[in-house]
Amino acid sequence: MSDKRQRARVQGSWAKPLPKPPRPTAGSVSNNQQTGQVNPDPNSWGSGPQKTPKTFEFHQPTKRVRDVPAVKVIEQAGIHEISHGPSGVSRLRLLPGFLPPEEADWMFSKLLAELPWSQKTNYRQGAAYEEPRLTCWFGELPYTYARSTLAANTQWHPALSALRGAVEQASGCGFNSLLCNLYRDGHDSIGWHSDDEASLGRRPTIASLSLGDTRVFGVRKQPPPEENGDYTYVEQIRVPLGHGTLLVMDGAVQDDWQHQVAKEYHDRGPRINLTFRTMHPEPEGHRPGTRLRFTSNQS
Ligand SMILES: O=C(O)CCC(=O)C(=O)O
């Protein structure tokens, strides 16, 4: 086959004739032979005579493929050390059946009917929004979070005073305040946050008692600073919290982790969650609700 036809077959009929290699003159050497260079300097591309590389090397891309860690599930009673840093040991203590079923049933009906439930209005970037759940607050001090305040309320329901004693005994920790949450159905929720307002003190112990339908308590690790607030690759844990279950968060949980109860897209009955806390008076001149560190807004 003639050179012209062969080129037309292989490259298409539009292919131009290949440039003829420069004819060596007596005593001359090629550019590459002269410099010993295989890969031309990219800075010289497009300027001056082109140097044709003799060989190509394939380099595997060096970018690491990262796996999103599998979500862990904690269902077993006991003390679970979920991390050892960066702020210290973070612990979840889980006690399913802390309240026996009949007692939990009685408590649930009583609190649902008799607590002064209301919907709190919070603020984010100057805009008001209603919390997607109902709350009520007991304690000698007010509690400010998400730029709105639950007023002090010393009228503890007698059933809650009795529960406080039992929770203190089980957790070995004293509490002076209680935030009650009512999730009316699966659409009610609480967004990712940490209970890290300065009024709760450093490394607070928070005891959370669940009554009613089971909801999943999600926990995710705070990303290291180099991730710039990206939670894609952080560790995640799911803790199903059933009727009568006590969960105690302590150590560095509020520093190193966030938690939430996400919306669910299938039917859920009502659930009450009681979170016992210890509030400290805000120092003089301190803005209430200020966080110890930056975390995303609570909703
Ligand atoms: O409902 C729950 O289990 C969590 C409540 C909670 O995160 C909170 O009150 O800060």
XYZ file of N, CA and C in Angstrom, residues 19-261:
729
model
N 5.154 15.442 9.064
C 6.321 16.282 8.757
C 7.546 15.414 8.574
N 8.321 15.796 7.653
C 9.530 14.996 7.374
C 10.545 15.267 8.461
N 11.203 14.208 9.020
C 12.225 14.457 10.046
C 13.362 15.261 9.444
N 13.950 16.186 10.285
C 15.035 16.997 9.714
C 16.172 16.096 9.256
N 16.660 16.439 8.131
C 17.738 15.617 7.566
C 19.039 15.927 8.303
N 19.635 14.885 8.929
C 20.887 15.186 9.652
C 21.960 15.654 8.685
N 22.617 16.692 9.153
C 23.732 17.172 8.332
C 25.006 16.548 8.864
N 25.960 16.537 8.108
C 27.210 15.882 8.508
C 27.713 16.455 9.820
N 27.963 15.540 10.809
C 28.543 15.960 12.081
C 27.527 16.491 13.069
N 26.195 16.546 12.702
C 25.209 17.085 13.656
C 24.575 15.967 14.466
N 23.950 16.336 15.658
C 23.189 15.385 16.479
C 21.808 15.976 16.710
N 20.834 15.097 17.086
C 19.479 15.619 17.333
C 19.465 16.429 18.620
N 18.384 17.250 18.805
C 18.239 18.058 20.014
C 18.350 17.235 21.271
N 17.603 16.076 21.298
C 17.586 15.257 22.506
C 18.940 14.661 22.794
N 19.563 14.261 21.745
C 20.901 13.690 21.952
C 21.831 14.743 22.519
N 21.578 15.994 22.050
C 22.457 17.068 22.499
C 22.323 17.331 23.993
N 21.036 17.379 24.489
C 20.810 17.799 25.869
C 20.654 16.625 26.800
N 20.404 15.427 26.243
C 20.128 14.275 27.076
C 18.752 14.369 27.704
N 17.902 15.297 27.230
C 16.606 15.562 27.846
C 15.537 14.688 27.217
N 14.699 14.070 28.049
C 13.603 13.266 27.525
C 12.315 14.066 27.541
N 11.943 14.632 28.708
C 10.725 15.431 28.794
C 11.085 16.901 28.667
N 10.512 17.578 27.681
C 10.869 18.980 27.514
C 10.362 19.812 28.683
N 11.027 20.898 28.963
C 10.615 21.812 30.025
C 9.270 22.429 29.641
N 8.175 22.198 30.446
C 6.857 22.715 30.064
C 6.865 24.226 29.875
N 7.779 24.944 30.557
C 7.809 26.395 30.420
C 8.220 26.836 29.023
N 8.842 25.902 28.328
C 9.301 26.286 26.995
C 8.294 25.920 25.916
N 7.090 25.315 26.353
C 6.110 24.900 25.363
C 5.640 26.096 24.562
N 5.565 25.905 23.280
C 5.035 26.939 22.404
C 6.050 28.003 22.053
N 7.227 27.940 22.660
C 8.226 28.950 22.308
C 9.486 28.245 21.826
N 9.915 28.662 20.748
C 11.153 28.084 20.235
C 10.908 26.731 19.601
N 11.946 26.064 19.184
C 11.791 24.781 18.501
C 11.239 23.712 19.448
N 10.287 22.882 18.967
C 9.672 21.843 19.800
C 10.620 20.676 19.971
N 10.666 20.209 21.251
C 11.495 19.033 21.533
C 10.543 17.865 21.711
N 10.686 16.816 20.974
C 9.756 15.699 21.049
C 10.247 14.702 22.094
N 9.386 14.409 23.158
C 9.846 13.424 24.150
C 9.969 12.062 23.510
N 10.981 11.341 23.921
C 11.204 10.018 23.330
C 10.335 8.958 23.974
N 10.113 9.070 25.329
C 9.342 8.040 26.013
C 8.249 8.692 26.828
N 7.153 7.948 27.111
C 6.082 8.393 27.991
C 6.005 7.425 29.156
N 5.873 7.969 30.348
C 5.716 7.094 31.512
C 4.346 7.333 32.091
N 3.629 6.238 32.447
C 2.331 6.396 33.080
C 2.525 6.439 34.586
N 2.029 7.508 35.200
C 2.106 7.618 36.659
C 0.710 7.468 37.233
N 0.545 6.546 38.161
C -0.710 6.359 38.880
C -1.049 7.670 39.599
N -2.313 8.192 39.529
C -2.636 9.412 40.282
C -2.348 9.197 41.770
N -1.759 10.225 42.403
C -1.350 10.038 43.805
C -2.465 10.350 44.791
N -3.643 10.899 44.320
C -4.738 11.273 45.213
C -5.280 10.025 45.934
N -5.366 10.065 47.287
C -5.849 8.928 48.060
C -7.362 8.834 47.964
N -7.871 7.604 47.799
C -9.318 7.420 47.825
C -9.699 7.210 49.284
N -10.635 8.023 49.798
C -10.990 7.922 51.216
C -12.331 7.232 51.367
N -12.398 6.358 52.349
C -13.667 5.684 52.622
C -14.434 6.456 53.681
N -15.738 6.557 53.490
C -16.598 7.110 54.540
C -16.728 6.006 55.592
N -16.388 6.277 56.861
C -16.434 5.192 57.855
C -17.848 4.622 58.013
N -17.918 3.313 58.246
C -19.231 2.674 58.452
C -19.850 3.216 59.738
N -21.162 3.399 59.719
C -21.856 3.914 60.913
C -21.952 2.782 61.943
N -21.494 3.067 63.174
C -21.577 2.049 64.238
C -22.936 2.147 64.918
N -23.347 1.057 65.524
C -24.606 1.062 66.278
C -24.295 0.624 67.703
N -24.797 1.364 68.670
C -24.631 0.972 70.082
C -26.016 0.618 70.625
N -26.157 -0.636 71.045
C -27.443 -1.075 71.606
C -27.265 -1.749 72.956
N -26.023 -2.137 73.241
C -25.752 -2.917 74.452
C -25.635 -2.031 75.675
N -26.217 -2.507 76.769
C -26.100 -1.779 78.036
C -24.629 -1.704 78.429
N -24.231 -0.595 79.016
C -22.856 -0.498 79.521
C -22.219 0.827 79.187
N -20.913 0.902 79.509
C -20.159 2.137 79.280
C -19.400 1.975 77.966
N -19.589 2.923 77.063
C -18.945 2.861 75.752
C -18.018 4.064 75.613
N -16.717 3.800 75.543
C -15.764 4.902 75.309
C -15.726 5.111 73.806
N -16.285 6.208 73.336
C -16.431 6.367 71.886
C -15.228 7.059 71.246
N -14.420 7.766 72.059
C -13.163 8.318 71.520
C -12.257 8.706 72.674
N -10.979 8.888 72.342
C -9.984 9.242 73.366
C -9.347 10.588 73.086
N -9.872 11.356 72.175
C -9.313 12.671 71.883
C -10.150 13.363 70.849
N -9.851 14.606 70.525
C -8.682 15.364 70.984
C -8.813 15.983 72.375
N -10.029 16.015 72.953
C -10.181 16.742 74.227
C -10.149 15.839 75.449
N -10.063 14.533 75.244
C -10.089 13.593 76.367
C -11.002 12.437 76.007
N -11.362 11.653 77.017
C -12.210 10.474 76.755
C -13.669 10.917 76.650
N -14.349 10.436 75.611
C -15.788 10.688 75.453
C -16.518 9.382 75.758
N -17.542 9.479 76.612
C -18.222 8.264 77.074
C -19.733 8.354 76.890
N -20.328 7.248 76.449
C -21.793 7.105 76.453
C -22.112 5.939 77.375
N -22.975 6.178 78.353
C -23.409 5.080 79.234
C -24.853 4.782 78.886
N -25.131 3.544 78.531
C -26.475 3.179 78.073
C -27.116 2.198 79.050
N -28.310 2.552 79.509
C -29.058 1.669 80.423
C -30.473 1.440 79.902
N -30.650 0.482 78.951
C -32.020 0.180 78.514
C -32.785 -0.402 79.713
N -34.079 -0.117 79.802
C -34.892 -0.650 80.914
C -34.599 0.017 82.242
N -34.020 1.201 82.215
C -33.789 1.935 83.471
C -35.126 2.106 84.200
N -36.187 2.416 83.448
C -37.535 2.406 84.019
C -38.243 1.156 83.502
N -38.791 0.328 84.386
C -39.532 -0.845 83.907
C -40.749 -0.414 83.092
N -41.219 -1.254 82.139
C -42.246 -0.838 81.178
C -43.497 -0.222 81.802
N -44.036 -0.794 82.889
C -45.299 -0.239 83.440
C -45.050 1.148 84.027
N -43.915 1.295 84.680
C -43.590 2.594 85.269
C -43.354 3.640 84.166
N -42.686 3.183 83.103
C -42.412 4.077 81.964
C -43.727 4.481 81.291
N -44.680 3.533 81.164
C -45.990 3.842 80.560
C -46.707 4.908 81.376
N -46.711 4.710 82.691
C -47.417 5.638 83.603
C -46.786 7.032 83.515
N -45.461 7.073 83.551
C -44.724 8.343 83.523
C -44.989 9.069 82.197
N -44.957 8.317 81.111
C -45.153 8.913 79.777
C -46.528 9.588 79.692
N -47.591 8.879 80.098
C -48.954 9.436 79.996
C -49.090 10.665 80.881
N -48.535 10.584 82.087
C -48.652 11.688 83.045
C -47.944 12.942 82.502
N -46.713 12.767 82.018
C -45.930 13.925 81.548
C -46.533 14.507 80.266
N -47.012 13.635 79.393
C -47.632 14.107 78.143
C -48.840 14.994 78.460
N -49.626 14.573 79.449
C -50.862 15.304 79.775
C -50.613 16.516 80.664
N -49.611 16.453 81.524
C -49.542 17.469 82.591
C -48.407 18.487 82.494
N -47.432 18.287 81.633
C -46.337 19.280 81.565
C -46.762 20.481 80.710
N -46.233 21.664 81.023
C -46.622 22.868 80.261
C -45.853 22.981 78.936
N -46.163 22.104 77.986
C -45.450 22.055 76.700
C -45.708 23.303 75.879
N -44.686 23.836 75.226
C -44.908 24.934 74.267
C -43.828 24.881 73.187
N -44.075 25.612 72.111
C -43.113 25.607 70.988
C -42.254 26.858 71.081
N -40.943 26.651 71.145
C -39.999 27.761 71.323
C -39.643 28.352 69.950
N -39.471 29.673 69.938
C -39.015 30.346 68.709
C -37.520 30.622 68.841
N -36.741 30.125 67.910
C -35.281 30.354 67.897
C -34.930 31.340 66.785
N -33.665 31.756 66.769
C -33.204 32.715 65.745
C -31.903 32.220 65.129
N -31.826 32.320 63.806
C -30.595 31.973 63.095
C -30.364 33.059 62.055
N -29.189 33.679 62.124
C -28.842 34.771 61.205
C -29.973 35.801 61.139
N -30.518 36.130 62.320
C -31.543 37.170 62.409
C -32.948 36.698 62.056
N -33.088 35.475 61.518
C -34.423 35.006 61.111
C -35.003 34.096 62.192
N -36.303 34.286 62.480
C -36.982 33.478 63.493
C -37.472 32.176 62.867
N -37.440 31.092 63.634
C -38.045 29.834 63.189
C -38.545 29.080 64.415
N -39.608 28.313 64.213
C -40.187 27.529 65.303
C -39.426 26.216 65.435
N -39.111 25.833 66.655
C -38.443 24.541 66.853
C -39.377 23.409 66.423
N -38.833 22.418 65.728
C -39.704 21.326 65.277
C -39.954 20.294 66.395
N -40.401 20.731 67.548
C -40.748 19.887 68.701
C -41.291 20.831 69.781
N -41.835 20.275 70.853
C -42.279 21.109 71.985
C -41.283 20.912 73.129
N -41.191 21.925 73.997
C -40.250 21.828 75.125
C -40.884 22.395 76.392
N -40.278 22.071 77.529
C -40.497 22.851 78.750
C -39.248 22.700 79.615
N -39.066 23.646 80.526
C -37.802 23.798 81.251
C -38.043 23.888 82.746
N -37.234 23.213 83.535
C -37.284 23.299 84.991
C -35.888 23.612 85.498
N -35.796 24.638 86.353
C -34.496 24.998 86.921
C -34.557 26.399 87.485
N -33.652 26.663 88.399
C -33.643 27.986 89.044
C -33.070 29.059 88.137
N -32.384 28.634 87.096
C -31.776 29.592 86.166
C -32.450 29.468 84.802
N -32.476 30.567 84.054
C -32.998 30.443 82.680
C -31.974 29.691 81.815
N -32.438 29.191 80.662
C -31.521 28.491 79.740
C -31.645 29.144 78.367
N -30.528 29.696 77.891
C -30.518 30.343 76.572
C -29.755 29.472 75.584
N -30.364 29.133 74.475
C -29.668 28.507 73.347
C -30.382 28.953 72.075
N -29.653 28.920 70.964
C -30.188 29.359 69.662
C -30.858 30.733 69.772
N -30.232 31.608 70.549
C -30.631 33.020 70.685
C -32.055 33.223 71.197
N -32.526 32.278 72.004
C -33.786 32.537 72.708
C -33.728 31.799 74.038
N -34.525 32.286 75.004
C -34.360 31.866 76.398
C -35.602 31.174 76.928
N -35.370 30.059 77.613
C -36.432 29.415 78.387
C -36.330 29.998 79.792
N -37.416 30.596 80.288
C -37.370 31.291 81.589
C -37.195 30.291 82.730
N -36.564 30.753 83.826
C -36.418 29.913 85.018
C -37.801 29.435 85.459
N -37.865 28.205 85.939
C -39.145 27.629 86.365
C -38.850 26.663 87.510
N -39.209 27.064 88.707
C -38.868 26.225 89.869
C -40.021 25.291 90.255
N -41.111 25.327 89.458
C -42.291 24.487 89.769
C -42.113 23.079 89.193
N -41.202 22.321 89.796
C -40.960 20.958 89.301
C -42.213 20.110 89.486
N -42.591 19.408 88.446
C -43.680 18.433 88.565
C -43.199 17.352 89.547
N -44.053 16.915 90.496
C -43.589 15.935 91.497
C -43.015 14.659 90.868
N -43.587 14.231 89.746
C -43.074 13.015 89.101
C -41.633 13.244 88.610
N -41.343 14.483 88.194
C -39.996 14.784 87.690
C -38.994 14.877 88.834
N -39.456 15.387 90.000
C -38.545 15.454 91.160
C -38.141 14.033 91.557
N -39.108 13.113 91.533
C -38.812 11.712 91.894
C -37.832 11.107 90.880
N -38.067 11.392 89.603
C -37.180 10.861 88.555
C -35.764 11.418 88.696
N -35.683 12.691 89.031
C -34.358 13.323 89.166
C -33.515 12.551 90.187
N -34.138 12.207 91.337
C -33.423 11.449 92.373
C -32.905 10.117 91.825
N -33.765 9.415 91.083
C -33.391 8.095 90.554
C -32.259 8.224 89.533
N -32.335 9.271 88.692
C -31.306 9.467 87.652
C -29.973 9.864 88.308
N -30.042 10.671 89.356
C -28.813 11.078 90.062
C -28.133 9.858 90.678
N -28.946 8.981 91.236
C -28.383 7.782 91.856
C -27.709 6.885 90.806
N -28.388 6.699 89.682
C -27.842 5.814 88.640
C -26.588 6.399 87.988
N -26.544 7.728 87.856
C -25.422 8.339 87.122
C -24.289 8.789 88.045
N -24.600 8.882 89.354
C -23.589 9.357 90.307
C -23.292 10.837 90.126
N -24.261 11.576 89.606
C -24.037 12.984 89.298
C -25.272 13.792 89.735
N -25.056 14.981 90.304
C -26.187 15.819 90.720
C -26.654 16.714 89.564
N -27.949 16.993 89.495
C -28.488 17.856 88.428
C -29.416 18.898 89.046
N -29.365 20.131 88.547
C -30.251 21.174 89.069
C -31.261 21.655 88.031
N -31.256 21.081 86.837
C -32.127 21.575 85.764
C -32.564 20.418 84.866
N -33.639 20.679 84.130
C -34.166 19.640 83.231
C -34.801 20.283 82.001
N -34.326 19.868 80.826
C -34.966 20.275 79.566
C -35.794 19.087 79.073
N -37.098 19.327 78.897
C -37.980 18.251 78.406
C -38.299 18.524 76.937
N -38.194 17.492 76.118
C -38.514 17.603 74.684
C -39.663 16.665 74.363
N -40.633 17.152 73.599
C -41.710 16.278 73.130
C -41.683 16.240 71.600
N -41.404 15.054 71.070
C -41.433 14.821 69.622
C -42.821 14.256 69.338
N -43.680 15.071 68.701
C -45.084 14.671 68.566
C -45.252 13.496 67.605
N -44.405 13.441 66.584
C -44.407 12.324 65.622
C -43.047 12.282 64.933
N -42.948 11.477 63.887
C -41.652 11.300 63.206
C -41.123 12.550 62.520
N -41.991 13.547 62.343
C -41.528 14.780 61.683
C -40.828 15.713 62.653
N -41.044 15.517 63.952
C -40.343 16.361 64.927
C -38.906 15.866 65.084
N -38.009 16.790 65.405
C -36.583 16.447 65.393
C -35.781 17.459 66.203
N -34.489 17.160 66.350
C -33.531 18.160 66.855
C -32.284 18.011 65.979
N -31.785 19.125 65.451
C -30.654 19.096 64.507
C -29.319 18.847 65.211
N -28.272 18.670 64.403
C -26.921 18.438 64.934
C -26.506 19.608 65.825
N -26.044 19.304 66.999
C -25.558 20.332 67.929
C -24.759 19.651 69.034
N -24.105 20.471 69.848
C -23.481 19.999 71.089
C -24.087 20.825 72.205
N -24.212 20.224 73.372
C -24.700 20.987 74.530
C -23.472 21.643 75.159
N -23.036 22.726 74.530
C -21.748 23.301 74.934
C -21.865 24.786 75.279
N -23.064 25.211 75.712
C -23.175 26.592 76.172
C -22.332 26.736 77.438
N -21.744 27.929 77.596
C -20.865 28.164 78.759
C -21.617 27.932 80.070
N -22.948 28.172 80.067
C -23.744 28.007 81.299
C -23.793 26.546 81.765
N -23.439 25.591 80.911
C -23.437 24.175 81.307
C -22.080 23.745 81.878
N -21.101 24.644 81.815
C -19.776 24.352 82.361
C -18.961 23.470 81.430
N -17.697 23.262 81.810
C -16.804 22.438 80.979
C -17.107 20.957 81.181
N -17.020 20.197 80.109
C -17.247 18.743 80.164
C -18.501 18.368 80.949
N -19.661 18.888 80.570
C -20.859 18.594 81.364
C -21.281 17.130 81.255
N -21.857 16.618 82.346
C -22.510 15.305 82.291
C -23.983 15.578 82.053
N -24.551 14.939 81.048
C -25.971 15.122 80.721
C -26.636 13.750 80.691
N -27.722 13.631 81.476
C -28.425 12.342 81.546
C -29.759 12.496 80.834
N -30.021 11.590 79.903
C -31.178 11.731 79.019
C -32.056 10.483 79.126
N -33.300 10.704 79.560
C -34.234 9.578 79.736
C -35.290 9.635 78.638
N -35.498 8.515 77.962
C -36.457 8.472 76.844
C -37.704 7.689 77.226
N -38.856 8.215 76.795
C -40.146 7.571 77.059
C -40.961 7.632 75.767
N -41.715 6.579 75.495
C -42.562 6.596 74.298
C -41.883 5.875 73.145
N -42.186 6.308 71.923
C -41.683 5.588 70.745
C -40.154 5.684 70.642
N -39.545 4.648 70.098
C -38.084 4.619 69.924
C -37.679 5.598 68.821
N -36.654 6.393 69.093
C -36.055 7.249 68.049
C -34.544 7.023 68.084
N -33.914 7.277 66.933
C -32.460 7.061 66.844
C -31.723 8.328 67.245
N -30.846 8.166 68.218
C -29.982 9.253 68.662
C -28.704 9.131 67.823
N -28.466 10.113 66.966
C -27.281 10.084 66.089
C -26.150 10.878 66.723
N -24.939 10.345 66.608
C -23.770 11.018 67.179
C -22.702 11.066 66.084
N -22.076 12.232 65.883
C -20.991 12.307 64.892
C -19.825 13.099 65.475
N -18.618 12.685 65.076
C -17.392 13.293 65.612
C -17.186 14.669 64.979
N -16.649 15.585 65.750
C -16.275 16.879 65.181
C -15.092 16.650 64.232
N -15.116 17.219 63.026
C -13.983 17.000 62.115
C -12.749 17.772 62.595
N -11.535 17.282 62.278
C -10.332 18.035 62.653
C -10.276 19.354 61.873
N -9.527 20.351 62.366
C -9.538 21.693 61.741
C -9.226 21.670 60.247
N -8.351 20.729 59.809
C -7.966 20.736 58.387
C -9.124 20.339 57.463
N -10.221 19.804 58.002
C -11.378 19.444 57.162
C -12.303 20.645 56.936
N -11.982 21.774 57.562
C -12.758 23.007 57.365
C -14.268 22.815 57.516
N -14.661 22.105 58.570
C -16.092 21.949 58.855
C -16.798 20.924 57.984
N -16.042 20.105 57.237
C -16.652 19.070 56.391
C -16.816 17.789 57.227
N -18.072 17.331 57.359
C -18.365 16.146 58.190
C -18.413 14.850 57.372
N -18.040 14.903 56.068
C -18.213 13.731 55.190
C -17.527 12.482 55.739
N -16.327 12.634 56.275
C -15.542 11.446 56.630
C -15.465 11.197 58.139
N -16.338 11.858 58.914
C -16.245 11.693 60.370
C -16.922 10.389 60.815
N -16.524 9.911 61.991
C -17.157 8.718 62.569
C -18.592 9.045 62.954
N -19.475 8.088 62.771
C -20.874 8.281 63.169
C -21.356 7.070 63.946
N -22.220 7.330 64.919
C -22.777 6.266 65.765
C -24.281 6.480 65.845
N -25.026 5.375 65.846
C -26.480 5.453 66.035
C -26.837 4.705 67.308
N -27.640 5.332 68.139
C -28.054 4.698 69.391
C -29.590 4.728 69.437
N -30.251 3.602 69.177
C -31.710 3.611 69.290
C -32.101 3.767 70.765
N -32.934 4.775 71.047
C -33.335 5.039 72.439
C -34.804 4.650 72.615
N -35.012 3.556 73.334
C -36.372 3.032 73.530
C -36.991 3.515 74.838
N -38.238 3.115 75.011
C -39.076 3.449 76.176
C -38.362 3.042 77.477
N -38.083 4.012 78.342
C -37.466 3.708 79.643
C -35.949 3.654 79.633
N -35.307 4.009 78.491
C -33.830 3.936 78.392
C -33.172 5.203 78.940
N -32.112 5.010 79.711
C -31.314 6.149 80.196
C -29.982 6.163 79.440
N -29.620 7.336 78.935
C -28.327 7.515 78.261
C -27.589 8.641 78.982
N -26.359 8.382 79.403
C -25.573 9.433 80.062
C -24.395 9.770 79.150
N -24.279 11.077 78.826
C -23.130 11.533 78.016
C -22.172 12.205 78.983
N -20.909 11.776 78.987
C -19.966 12.521 79.838
C -18.562 12.519 79.247
N -17.610 13.088 80.032
C -16.259 13.278 79.493
C -16.303 14.384 78.450
N -15.644 14.138 77.310
C -15.480 15.183 76.291
C -16.555 15.133 75.200
N -17.685 14.439 75.464
C -18.702 14.257 74.403
C -19.146 15.589 73.801
N -19.363 16.604 74.645
C -19.879 17.874 74.110
C -18.788 18.686 73.406
N -17.507 18.352 73.657
C -16.399 19.028 72.963
C -16.112 18.368 71.612
N -16.118 17.043 71.594
C -15.585 16.321 70.434
C -16.648 15.701 69.531
N -17.927 15.744 69.939
C -18.993 15.106 69.167
C -20.203 16.047 69.086
N -21.043 15.792 68.116
C -22.358 16.429 68.036
C -23.415 15.329 68.086
N -24.651 15.713 68.408
C -25.730 14.723 68.403
C -26.998 15.311 67.784
N -27.903 14.429 67.397
C -29.186 14.851 66.811
C -30.223 13.738 66.977
N -31.481 14.110 66.798
C -32.540 13.117 66.570
C -33.166 13.550 65.250
